[in-house]
Coordinates of C-alpha atoms and ligand atoms in Angstrom, one line a residue:
Chain A
M23 CA 0.0 0.2 -0.1
L24 CA 2.9 2.4 0.9
A25 CA 4.3 1.8 -2.5
H26 CA 0.9 2.5 -4.1
A27 CA 0.8 5.8 -2.2
V28 CA 4.4 6.8 -2.9
A29 CA 3.6 6.3 -6.6
G30 CA 0.3 8.6 -6.3
D31 CA -2.5 6.2 -5.8
R32 CA -5.0 8.5 -4.0
V33 CA -6.8 5.7 -2.1
A34 CA -4.0 4.5 -0.8
Q35 CA -2.7 7.9 0.2
G36 CA -6.1 8.3 2.0
E37 CA -5.8 5.3 3.5
I38 CA -2.5 6.0 5.2
L39 CA -3.6 9.4 6.4
R40 CA -6.4 7.7 8.0
A41 CA -4.4 5.0 9.7
N42 CA -2.0 7.8 11.1
H43 CA -4.7 10.6 11.6
Q44 CA -4.9 10.1 15.5
Y45 CA -1.4 9.4 15.7
I46 CA -0.7 12.9 13.9
R47 CA -3.4 14.7 16.1
R48 CA -2.1 13.2 19.4
L49 CA 1.5 14.3 18.7
L50 CA 0.7 17.7 17.3
H51 CA -1.4 18.3 20.7
R52 CA 1.2 17.3 22.8
L53 CA 4.2 19.2 21.3
V54 CA 2.0 22.6 21.0
G55 CA -0.5 22.3 23.9
P56 CA -4.1 23.2 23.8
T57 CA -4.9 25.5 20.5
S58 CA -7.6 26.0 18.6
E59 CA -5.5 25.8 15.7
L60 CA -5.2 22.0 16.2
D61 CA -7.3 21.4 13.3
D62 CA -5.3 23.7 11.1
L63 CA -2.2 22.3 11.9
Q64 CA -3.6 18.8 11.4
Q65 CA -4.6 19.6 7.8
T66 CA -1.0 21.3 7.1
V67 CA 0.6 17.7 8.2
L68 CA -1.7 16.0 6.0
M69 CA -1.0 17.8 3.2
R70 CA 2.7 17.9 3.7
V71 CA 2.4 13.9 4.1
V72 CA 0.8 13.6 0.6
T73 CA 3.1 16.1 -0.9
G74 CA 6.3 14.8 0.6
L75 CA 5.1 10.8 0.0
P76 CA 7.2 10.5 -3.2
R77 CA 10.3 11.6 -1.6
L78 CA 9.9 9.1 1.4
R79 CA 13.1 7.0 1.4
E80 CA 12.5 3.2 2.0
E81 CA 14.6 2.6 4.8
E82 CA 12.7 5.3 6.9
S83 CA 10.1 4.4 9.1
L84 CA 6.5 6.0 7.7
K85 CA 5.9 6.5 11.5
T86 CA 9.1 8.5 12.4
W87 CA 8.7 10.3 8.9
I88 CA 5.3 11.6 9.7
G89 CA 6.6 12.4 13.4
G90 CA 9.2 14.4 11.6
I91 CA 6.6 16.6 9.9
C92 CA 4.5 17.2 12.9
V93 CA 7.8 18.1 14.6
H94 CA 8.2 20.8 12.0
V95 CA 4.7 21.9 11.8
A96 CA 4.5 22.3 15.7
R97 CA 7.9 24.1 15.9
D98 CA 6.9 26.8 13.2
H99 CA 3.5 27.2 14.9
I100 CA 5.4 27.7 18.4
R101 CA 7.5 30.3 16.8
R102 CA 4.8 32.3 15.3
R103 CA 3.1 32.0 19.0
Q104 CA 6.0 33.5 20.6
V105 CA 6.3 36.4 18.3
R106 CA 2.5 36.9 19.0
S107 CA 1.6 39.5 21.6
V108 CA 1.7 38.6 25.1
V109 CA -1.7 40.3 25.8
G110 CA -3.9 38.0 23.9
S111 CA -2.2 34.7 25.0
L112 CA -2.8 35.6 28.7
E113 CA -6.4 34.5 28.7
A114 CA -5.8 32.0 25.7
D115 CA -4.1 29.4 28.3
E116 CA -6.1 30.0 31.1
P117 CA -4.7 27.2 33.3
G118 CA -8.3 26.6 34.8
R119 CA -9.4 25.0 31.1
A120 CA -6.6 22.4 31.4
R121 CA -8.2 18.9 30.9
T122 CA -7.5 16.0 33.5
T123 CA -8.8 12.6 33.5
A124 CA -8.5 11.7 37.4
G125 CA -12.2 11.8 38.6
N126 CA -11.2 13.0 42.2
P127 CA -11.7 16.8 42.3
V128 CA -8.6 17.3 44.5
E129 CA -6.3 15.1 42.4
Q130 CA -7.6 16.9 39.4
L131 CA -6.3 20.3 41.2
E132 CA -2.9 18.9 41.7
A133 CA -2.8 17.2 38.4
R134 CA -3.7 20.6 36.7
E135 CA -1.6 22.4 38.9
G136 CA 1.3 20.4 37.9
L137 CA 0.3 20.4 34.4
V138 CA -0.1 24.3 34.0
R139 CA 3.5 24.5 35.7
C140 CA 5.1 21.9 33.4
R141 CA 3.3 23.7 30.4
R142 CA 4.6 26.9 31.6
A143 CA 8.2 25.9 32.0
L144 CA 7.9 24.3 28.6
E145 CA 6.5 27.5 27.2
E146 CA 9.6 29.6 28.7
L147 CA 12.0 27.3 26.1
S148 CA 12.7 28.0 22.6
A149 CA 10.9 26.2 20.3
S150 CA 13.6 23.6 19.1
H151 CA 14.5 22.8 22.9
R152 CA 10.5 22.8 23.8
V153 CA 10.0 20.3 20.8
A154 CA 12.8 18.3 21.8
L155 CA 12.1 18.0 25.5
T156 CA 8.3 17.0 25.0
L157 CA 9.5 14.3 22.6
R158 CA 11.8 12.9 25.1
I159 CA 8.8 13.1 28.0
M160 CA 6.8 11.2 25.5
G161 CA 9.3 8.6 25.8
H162 CA 11.3 9.1 22.4
S163 CA 15.0 8.1 22.3
V164 CA 17.5 10.5 21.5
D165 CA 18.0 8.9 18.1
E166 CA 14.4 9.2 17.2
I167 CA 14.3 13.0 18.2
A168 CA 17.4 13.7 16.2
T169 CA 15.5 11.8 13.3
M170 CA 12.3 13.6 13.8
M171 CA 13.9 17.1 14.4
G172 CA 16.2 16.5 11.4
S173 CA 19.1 17.4 13.5
A174 CA 22.4 15.7 14.2
R175 CA 22.6 13.3 17.0
S176 CA 25.0 15.5 18.7
T177 CA 22.8 18.6 18.4
A178 CA 19.6 16.9 19.9
R179 CA 21.7 15.4 22.7
L180 CA 22.7 19.0 23.3
R181 CA 19.3 20.6 23.0
L182 CA 18.0 18.1 25.3
Y183 CA 20.7 19.1 27.9
Y184 CA 19.9 22.6 27.9
A185 CA 16.1 22.2 27.8
R186 CA 16.1 19.9 30.7
K187 CA 18.5 22.2 32.7
A188 CA 16.1 25.3 32.0
F189 CA 13.1 23.2 32.7
C190 CA 14.4 22.1 36.0
R191 CA 15.6 25.0 36.9
A192 CA 12.1 26.8 36.3
F193 CA 11.1 24.7 39.4
G194 CA 13.9 26.0 41.5
A195 CA 11.8 28.4 43.7
D196 CA 9.2 27.5 46.1
P197 CA 6.1 28.5 44.4
G198 CA 4.0 28.2 47.5
D199 CA 6.1 30.7 49.9
A200 CA 4.7 33.8 48.3
A201 CA 1.4 33.2 49.6
A202 CA 0.7 36.3 51.7
L203 CA 2.2 38.4 48.9
L204 CA -1.0 40.7 48.3
S205 CA -1.4 43.4 50.7
D206 CA -3.9 45.0 48.3
G207 CA -7.2 45.9 50.1
V208 CA -10.3 44.0 48.7
E209 CA -13.8 44.1 50.0
N210 CA -14.5 40.9 51.5
T211 CA -18.1 39.7 52.7
Chain B
M23 CA 15.8 19.8 56.9
S24 CA 16.0 23.5 55.9
A25 CA 14.9 26.0 53.5
Q26 CA 18.1 25.8 51.7
D27 CA 17.6 21.8 51.6
C28 CA 14.5 22.4 49.7
R29 CA 15.9 24.9 47.3
K30 CA 18.4 22.5 46.7
T31 CA 15.9 19.7 46.3
R32 CA 13.5 21.2 43.9
P33 CA 15.1 21.5 40.7
R34 CA 16.3 17.7 41.2
L35 CA 12.9 16.6 42.0
A36 CA 11.7 18.3 38.4
E37 CA 14.5 16.2 37.0
L38 CA 13.1 13.0 38.6
A39 CA 9.8 13.8 37.5
L40 CA 11.1 14.1 33.9
G41 CA 12.9 10.8 33.9
G42 CA 9.7 9.0 34.9
G43 CA 9.1 9.9 38.4
D44 CA 10.4 7.2 40.4
A45 CA 11.5 8.1 43.8
A46 CA 13.5 5.0 44.4
A47 CA 15.8 6.2 41.3
A48 CA 16.9 9.6 43.2
P49 CA 20.2 10.2 44.7
A50 CA 20.3 9.2 48.4
A51 CA 20.1 13.2 49.6
V52 CA 17.3 13.5 47.9
Q53 CA 15.6 10.6 49.3
A54 CA 16.5 11.6 52.5
H55 CA 15.1 15.1 52.1
L56 CA 11.8 13.8 50.8
A57 CA 11.5 11.3 53.7
V58 CA 11.4 14.3 56.2
C59 CA 9.8 17.2 54.1
P60 CA 6.3 16.9 53.3
A61 CA 6.4 20.1 51.2
C62 CA 8.8 18.7 48.8
R63 CA 6.9 15.3 48.6
R64 CA 4.0 17.2 47.7
E65 CA 5.8 19.3 45.1
F66 CA 7.1 15.9 43.9
K67 CA 3.7 14.5 43.4
V68 CA 2.2 17.6 41.6
L69 CA 5.4 17.5 39.2
R70 CA 5.2 13.8 38.6
A71 CA 1.5 14.3 37.5
G72 CA 2.4 17.8 35.7
V73 CA 5.0 15.5 33.4
A74 CA 2.6 12.7 32.9
G75 CA -0.3 15.0 32.0
V76 CA 2.4 16.3 29.1
R77 CA 3.1 12.9 28.3
D78 CA -0.4 11.6 27.9
A79 CA -2.4 14.8 26.9
E80 CA -5.0 13.8 24.6
P81 CA -6.2 16.1 22.0
P82 CA -10.0 17.2 21.7
A83 CA -11.6 14.4 19.6
V84 CA -12.3 15.0 16.0
D85 CA -15.2 14.1 14.4
E86 CA -15.4 11.7 11.5
A87 CA -16.8 14.0 9.0
L88 CA -14.1 16.7 9.8
M89 CA -11.5 13.9 9.2
R90 CA -13.0 12.9 6.0
R91 CA -13.2 16.3 4.6
Q92 CA -9.3 16.8 5.5
I93 CA -8.2 13.7 3.9
A94 CA -9.8 14.3 0.9
A95 CA -8.5 17.9 0.7
A96 CA -5.1 16.4 1.5
T97 CA -5.3 13.8 -1.0
R98 CA -7.1 15.7 -3.8
G99 CA -4.3 18.6 -3.3
Q100 CA -6.9 21.0 -2.8
T101 CA -5.0 23.2 -0.7
G102 CA -6.9 26.1 -0.9
E103 CA -4.0 28.3 -0.2
I104 CA -5.7 31.7 -0.2
E105 CA -3.8 34.8 1.6
G106 CA -1.3 32.4 2.9
S107 CA -3.6 30.1 4.6
P108 CA -3.2 26.6 4.1
L109 CA -6.8 25.7 5.8
A110 CA -9.3 27.2 3.4
W111 CA -12.4 25.9 2.6
W112 CA -12.6 22.9 4.5
M113 CA -12.3 24.7 8.2
W114 CA -15.5 26.7 7.9
R115 CA -17.6 25.3 10.6
P116 CA -20.0 27.1 13.0
V117 CA -18.7 27.8 16.4
A118 CA -21.3 27.9 19.6
L119 CA -22.6 31.3 20.1
T120 CA -21.8 31.2 23.9
A121 CA -18.6 29.6 23.5
A122 CA -16.3 32.5 24.3
A123 CA -18.8 35.5 24.6
G124 CA -19.0 37.1 27.8
V125 CA -16.5 35.1 29.7
L126 CA -13.8 37.4 28.4
I127 CA -11.6 40.0 30.2
L128 CA -11.0 43.3 29.1
V129 CA -7.1 43.1 28.7
G130 CA -5.1 46.2 28.2
L131 CA -7.2 48.0 26.0
G132 CA -4.6 50.4 24.2
L133 CA -1.7 48.5 24.8
W134 CA -1.5 47.0 21.2
W135 CA -2.0 49.6 18.8
G136 CA 0.8 52.0 19.0
T137 CA 1.6 51.3 15.6
G138 CA 0.1 54.1 13.2
R139 CA 1.0 52.1 9.8
T140 CA -1.1 52.8 7.2
T141 CA -1.1 50.0 4.4
P142 CA -2.7 50.2 1.0
A143 CA -6.0 48.8 1.9
A144 CA -6.4 51.4 4.7
Q145 CA -5.5 53.7 2.4
A146 CA -8.3 52.2 -0.1
G147 CA -10.8 52.8 2.5
L148 CA -11.0 49.3 3.9
P149 CA -10.6 48.0 7.3
V150 CA -7.2 46.3 7.8
L151 CA -6.4 43.1 10.1
V152 CA -3.5 44.3 12.5
E153 CA -3.1 41.3 14.4
G154 CA -4.6 38.0 15.3
E155 CA -6.7 36.1 12.5
L156 CA -10.1 36.3 11.2
Q157 CA -12.0 34.0 9.5
A158 CA -14.4 34.8 6.6
G159 CA -16.5 32.0 5.2
D160 CA -13.9 29.8 3.9
I161 CA -11.0 32.3 4.0
T162 CA -8.5 32.9 6.9
M163 CA -7.2 36.3 6.9
R164 CA -3.9 37.4 8.4
P165 CA -2.3 40.3 9.7
G166 CA -2.1 43.0 6.7
A167 CA -5.0 41.6 5.3
S168 CA -7.7 43.9 4.1
V169 CA -10.9 43.0 5.9
R170 CA -14.1 42.2 4.0
L171 CA -17.2 44.2 4.2
D172 CA -20.9 42.9 4.5
Q173 CA -19.3 39.3 5.4
L174 CA -19.8 37.3 8.5
L175 CA -16.1 37.5 10.2
E176 CA -15.1 35.1 13.2
A177 CA -12.4 35.3 15.4
P178 CA -10.6 32.0 16.5
L179 CA -11.4 30.9 19.6
D180 CA -8.2 31.5 21.2
V181 CA -6.9 34.4 19.3
D182 CA -8.0 37.9 19.2
A183 CA -8.2 39.9 16.2
K184 CA -7.2 43.4 15.9
V185 CA -8.9 45.5 13.0
R186 CA -8.1 49.0 12.1
L187 CA -10.4 51.0 10.2
A188 CA -9.9 53.4 7.4
D189 CA -10.3 56.4 9.6
G190 CA -7.6 55.1 12.1
S191 CA -10.3 54.0 14.7
A192 CA -9.6 50.3 15.8
F193 CA -11.1 47.7 17.6
R194 CA -10.1 44.3 19.1
A195 CA -12.6 41.2 18.7
T196 CA -11.7 38.8 21.6
G197 CA -11.5 35.1 20.5
G198 CA -14.6 33.6 19.4
T199 CA -16.5 36.7 18.3
R200 CA -18.4 36.7 15.4
F201 CA -19.5 40.4 13.7
T202 CA -19.7 42.1 10.4
I203 CA -18.4 45.1 9.3
K204 CA -20.5 47.3 7.0
H205 CA -19.8 50.7 5.5
A206 CA -22.4 53.1 5.9
A207 CA -21.5 56.7 6.8
G208 CA -18.8 55.5 9.2
A209 CA -18.0 52.1 9.9
R210 CA -20.8 49.8 11.6
V211 CA -20.0 46.6 13.3
T212 CA -22.8 44.0 13.7
L213 CA -21.9 42.1 16.6
A214 CA -23.4 38.4 16.6
A215 CA -21.9 37.3 19.4
G216 CA -18.8 37.8 21.7
R217 CA -17.1 40.9 22.5
V218 CA -15.3 44.1 20.7
D219 CA -13.3 46.9 22.5
V220 CA -13.1 49.9 20.3
I221 CA -10.9 52.8 20.4
A222 CA -12.5 55.5 18.2
R223 CA -11.1 58.5 16.6
K224 CA -13.0 61.7 17.0
Q225 CA -15.7 61.4 14.6
R226 CA -17.0 63.7 12.2
P227 CA -20.4 64.2 12.5
D228 CA -21.2 62.7 9.4
S229 CA -19.2 59.6 10.0
T230 CA -19.9 57.3 13.2
L231 CA -18.8 54.5 14.1
A232 CA -21.2 52.3 15.3
V233 CA -21.5 48.6 17.0
A234 CA -24.8 47.1 16.4
T235 CA -26.7 44.1 17.8
T236 CA -29.9 42.8 18.1
E237 CA -30.8 44.5 21.2
G238 CA -29.3 47.8 20.6
E239 CA -26.5 50.1 19.2
A240 CA -23.5 51.9 20.6
R241 CA -22.4 54.8 18.7
V242 CA -19.5 56.9 19.1
V243 CA -18.8 60.2 20.3
G244 CA -14.9 59.8 20.3
T245 CA -14.1 57.2 22.9
R246 CA -13.2 53.9 24.2
F247 CA -15.7 51.1 24.9
S248 CA -16.7 47.7 24.8
V249 CA -19.5 46.0 23.4
A250 CA -20.4 42.3 24.2
R251 CA -23.2 40.1 23.3
R252 CA -24.2 36.5 24.5
E253 CA -27.0 34.4 24.4
R254 CA -28.2 32.3 27.1
D255 CA -31.3 30.3 26.7
G256 CA -32.4 31.7 23.2
S257 CA -32.1 35.4 24.4
G258 CA -29.3 37.9 23.6
V259 CA -27.6 40.0 26.3
T260 CA -25.8 42.8 24.9
T261 CA -23.6 44.9 27.5
V262 CA -22.0 48.2 26.6
A263 CA -19.2 49.6 29.0
V264 CA -17.4 53.0 28.4
A265 CA -13.8 53.6 29.4
E266 CA -13.3 56.9 28.3
G267 CA -15.2 59.8 26.4
A268 CA -19.0 58.8 25.8
V269 CA -21.0 56.6 23.8
Q270 CA -24.6 56.9 22.6
V271 CA -26.7 53.9 23.2
T272 CA -30.0 53.0 21.8
G273 CA -31.9 50.0 22.9
H274 CA -33.9 48.4 20.5
S275 CA -36.5 47.4 22.8
D276 CA -37.7 50.9 24.2
G277 CA -36.2 52.8 21.6
K278 CA -34.3 55.1 24.4
V279 CA -31.3 56.9 23.4
R280 CA -28.9 57.6 25.9
V281 CA -25.7 58.6 26.7
L282 CA -23.1 56.7 28.5
R283 CA -20.1 58.5 30.2
R284 CA -16.6 57.1 31.3
G285 CA -17.2 54.3 34.0
E286 CA -20.9 53.8 32.9
S287 CA -22.3 50.7 31.3
I288 CA -25.6 49.2 30.7
I289 CA -27.2 45.9 29.9
L290 CA -29.8 45.6 27.1
G291 CA -31.8 42.9 26.7
V292 CA -32.2 41.4 30.2
Q293 CA -36.0 40.3 30.6
Q294 CA -37.1 41.0 34.2
P295 CA -40.3 40.0 35.4
Q296 CA -41.1 43.6 36.9
S297 CA -40.3 46.1 34.1
A298 CA -37.5 47.8 35.9
P299 CA -34.2 47.5 34.3
V300 CA -31.0 46.0 35.8
V301 CA -29.2 48.5 37.2
A302 CA -25.9 48.4 39.5
A303 CA -26.7 51.1 41.7
S304 CA -27.9 49.8 45.3
R305 CA -30.5 52.6 45.7
P306 CA -33.5 52.7 43.6
A307 CA -33.4 52.8 40.0
P308 CA -33.5 56.2 38.3
A309 CA -35.5 56.4 35.4
S310 CA -33.0 55.3 33.0
T311 CA -31.1 52.1 32.9
V312 CA -27.7 53.7 32.7
A313 CA -25.8 51.9 35.3
R314 CA -22.9 52.7 38.1
P315 CA -20.3 50.5 37.5
A316 CA -21.2 46.9 39.1
R317 CA -19.8 46.4 42.5
I318 CA -19.1 43.2 43.9
P319 CA -21.0 44.4 47.2
D320 CA -24.1 44.6 44.8
I321 CA -23.6 41.4 43.4
R322 CA -23.6 40.0 46.5
T323 CA -26.7 41.9 47.7
R324 CA -28.6 40.4 44.6
I325 CA -27.4 36.8 45.4
R326 CA -28.5 37.2 49.2
Q327 CA -31.8 38.7 48.1
G328 CA -32.3 35.7 45.9
R329 CA -32.2 37.7 42.7
V330 CA -29.7 35.5 41.1
Q331 CA -30.5 36.2 37.6
E332 CA -29.6 40.0 38.1
G333 CA -26.6 39.0 40.3
R334 CA -25.4 36.7 37.1
A335 CA -26.1 39.9 34.8
L336 CA -23.9 42.1 37.1
I337 CA -21.0 39.5 37.0
E338 CA -21.2 39.8 33.3
Q339 CA -21.3 43.4 33.4
A340 CA -18.3 43.9 35.9
R341 CA -16.0 41.5 33.7
L342 CA -16.5 44.2 31.2
Q343 CA -15.4 47.3 33.7
M344 CA -13.1 46.1 35.8
P345 CA -9.5 46.9 35.6
V346 CA -7.4 43.5 35.0
R347 CA -6.2 43.2 38.6
A348 CA -6.2 39.5 39.3
L349 CA -7.6 40.2 42.9
D350 CA -11.0 41.8 41.1
L351 CA -11.1 38.8 38.7
A352 CA -10.6 36.4 41.7
E353 CA -13.1 38.1 43.7
L354 CA -15.6 37.7 40.8
A355 CA -15.0 34.4 40.3
M356 CA -15.7 34.0 44.2
T357 CA -19.1 35.7 43.4
E358 CA -19.8 33.1 40.6
A359 CA -18.9 30.4 43.4
E360 CA -21.8 32.1 45.7
V361 CA -24.7 32.0 42.8
E362 CA -24.0 28.3 42.4
L363 CA -24.6 28.2 46.2
A364 CA -27.5 30.2 46.1
E365 CA -28.8 28.0 43.5
G366 CA -28.4 25.1 45.6
R367 CA -25.6 23.5 43.3
Q368 CA -23.2 22.5 46.0
A369 CA -21.1 20.3 43.4
S370 CA -20.7 23.1 41.1
A371 CA -19.8 25.8 43.8
I372 CA -17.0 23.2 44.8
E373 CA -15.6 23.3 41.4
R374 CA -16.1 27.0 41.0
Y375 CA -14.1 27.5 44.2
L376 CA -11.5 25.0 43.2
D377 CA -11.1 26.7 39.9
V378 CA -10.1 30.0 42.1
V379 CA -7.8 28.2 44.2
A380 CA -6.1 27.0 40.7
R381 CA -6.6 30.3 38.9
Y382 CA -5.8 32.9 41.2
P383 CA -3.1 31.3 43.3
R384 CA -1.7 33.7 46.0
T385 CA -4.6 35.7 46.3
T386 CA -6.8 35.9 49.5
Q387 CA -9.7 34.8 47.5
A388 CA -7.8 31.5 46.8
E389 CA -7.5 31.2 50.6
Q390 CA -11.3 31.6 51.5
A391 CA -12.1 29.6 48.3
L392 CA -9.9 26.5 49.4
F393 CA -11.5 26.6 52.9
A394 CA -15.1 27.0 51.4
A395 CA -14.1 23.9 48.8
A396 CA -13.1 22.2 52.0
Q397 CA -16.2 23.1 54.2
L398 CA -18.6 22.2 51.3
S399 CA -17.2 18.9 50.9
V400 CA -17.0 17.9 54.5
N401 CA -20.5 15.7 54.2
R402 CA -20.2 15.0 50.8
A403 CA -16.6 13.9 50.3
P404 CA -14.9 13.7 53.5
R405 CA -11.8 12.1 52.1
D406 CA -11.5 15.3 49.8
C407 CA -12.2 17.7 52.5
A408 CA -9.4 16.2 54.6
R409 CA -7.0 16.8 52.0
L410 CA -8.5 20.1 51.5
L411 CA -7.7 20.9 54.9
D412 CA -4.1 19.4 54.9
R413 CA -3.6 21.5 51.9
Y414 CA -4.9 24.6 53.6
L415 CA -2.5 24.2 56.8
K416 CA 0.5 23.6 54.4
D417 CA -0.4 26.9 52.1
Y418 CA -1.5 28.9 54.7
P419 CA 0.2 28.0 58.1
R420 CA -1.0 31.2 59.6
G421 CA -4.1 31.9 57.6
R422 CA -7.2 33.5 58.4
F423 CA -9.2 30.2 59.0
T424 CA -6.6 28.4 60.5
E425 CA -8.7 27.8 63.7
D426 CA -11.8 26.8 61.5
V427 CA -9.7 24.2 59.6
R428 CA -8.5 22.5 62.8
R429 CA -11.6 22.3 64.2
L430 CA -12.9 21.0 60.9
Q431 CA -10.2 18.1 61.0
R432 CA -11.0 17.3 64.7
A433 CA -14.4 16.9 64.0
L434 CA -13.8 14.6 60.7
E435 CA -11.2 12.8 63.1
Q436 CA -13.8 12.1 65.6
R437 CA -16.4 11.0 63.0
R438 CA -13.7 8.5 61.7
Q439 CA -13.4 7.3 64.8
A440 CA -17.3 6.6 65.3
P441 CA -18.5 6.3 61.7
A442 CA -22.3 5.5 62.2
S443 CA -22.6 8.5 64.9
G444 CA -24.2 10.6 62.2
P445 CA -23.7 14.5 61.3
G446 CA -21.1 15.5 63.9
A447 CA -19.4 18.0 61.5
P448 CA -20.1 21.4 61.3
P449 CA -22.8 22.2 58.9
A450 CA -21.1 23.7 55.7
R451 CA -21.7 27.3 55.3
A452 CA -20.4 29.8 52.5
P453 CA -17.7 32.3 53.6
Ligands
ZN18 ZN1 11.9 20.4 51.2

């Protein structure tokens, strides 16, 4: 089927896209975080897969190759977002909207807090560092990350090293120690 | 154990969490610290959950029809690349009217347009998208694009669109807003749902910028103002709030024309059992529906008096007028929880309170909300209650409710030891 798809058979191409639709969506979502542009990003990837198929080298695994396309699209998206004004994004990433699966509200609260803080720490990173670290968190090997990001193995290693360092540094301070910061008077009942 | 130990341990906890979160794999020093430091243990738990959240995050489901369209578009090579957008024709989909309307907050008006650049489109008299994105039918507009007239436009849910009009006036449509720009004498923005914040140039008498909705119309007199519209239960509510200058507002239901000045706002389209309009003033309403700024005490008064619908309307109104201080927003969020309580929905009240804790950490409201959530769950979910109380004492060792928290803890403890002894815990009450 892959050969058919590479040769331009639309039905075969469609089947490949269908088989990988959820994989692409999930990968994009994990790489960029919640965004209303997910459908757009996904469409971009699907189109690039189709136009790129003729160039697919045989020894490449299809999944990793598609993953690489996702990585590129996600990285571009993250770069664009970083340029965008902070004003708008403040609201867009409301922590309260993060989705969690645990049923218990307290656990949910903790998981949400963790997720929000991890996402914030990731957002502080450059697009490449962020993508590399997210892939690592998802369990990809350094080799896979290098392949997907189209970089040398040493570059991937280095990116991971700096990303990890910056990520951990973000948690150096105790988030709870400033509880009484606000002296601002507010009317309470 | 010292604060310094904690500072040394924290980044290593992040590293551990990144590596899969196996505490046994930690260096001996970290393990030793974790054994004696509950704060770091909790931090580790939170981080581990956070990393797992990033790892396992699931995207919103895609529906089969959309997937088919996407795949068909990709294989047929119908890229529809119009004005730099690869999505184009397949993307158009209706968005729920209420999705983003009304829950948006006024963020730094005036911050975003310092740039007075004029584009060819602006010179030609067309509005220009300055920032963000707009969707018009199957076309996505990017910054620099001229904005189509007489066409339904939509800002993506999480992106604000900023549009500059030919006369230099500008407005910002918050994410999810749907509107149409018409060129009559002066631009006219018809708002279907969502919210626009306007900064208008001084208008010539014959050329007036107006924002219109089903419920009414706001016309510029040289000013900064916001118009929001949302639908609930099939009927629309429009709110107009003036930050600077003056706006002439016409309500369609009564045909009345009023001039709103700085700090004033009005709600159009709220159906009240009595004919009196909703006003924010606590004293008897004047003949006009022009409201003073909505104040939180007024909201609470409504809730106490059982006028919950009015309370809700005022919350909406307050969201429009309030300065963007986290404290105000947090306090407003508290009143939302109180509305739930007033209507007897304890579970959603708890959720709202926990939301305040999550969204506005380190505010006095978060402290209050945490305690309120604990109180409300005493009988419903004692286990959760215990955890919330623990968390309270940890976050606020010298908090305002420490005494009450301890009392609750003791009550829970007693009840646990004598399980069948009935309601021994103090009743839940709102803060
Ligand atoms: Zn510690």
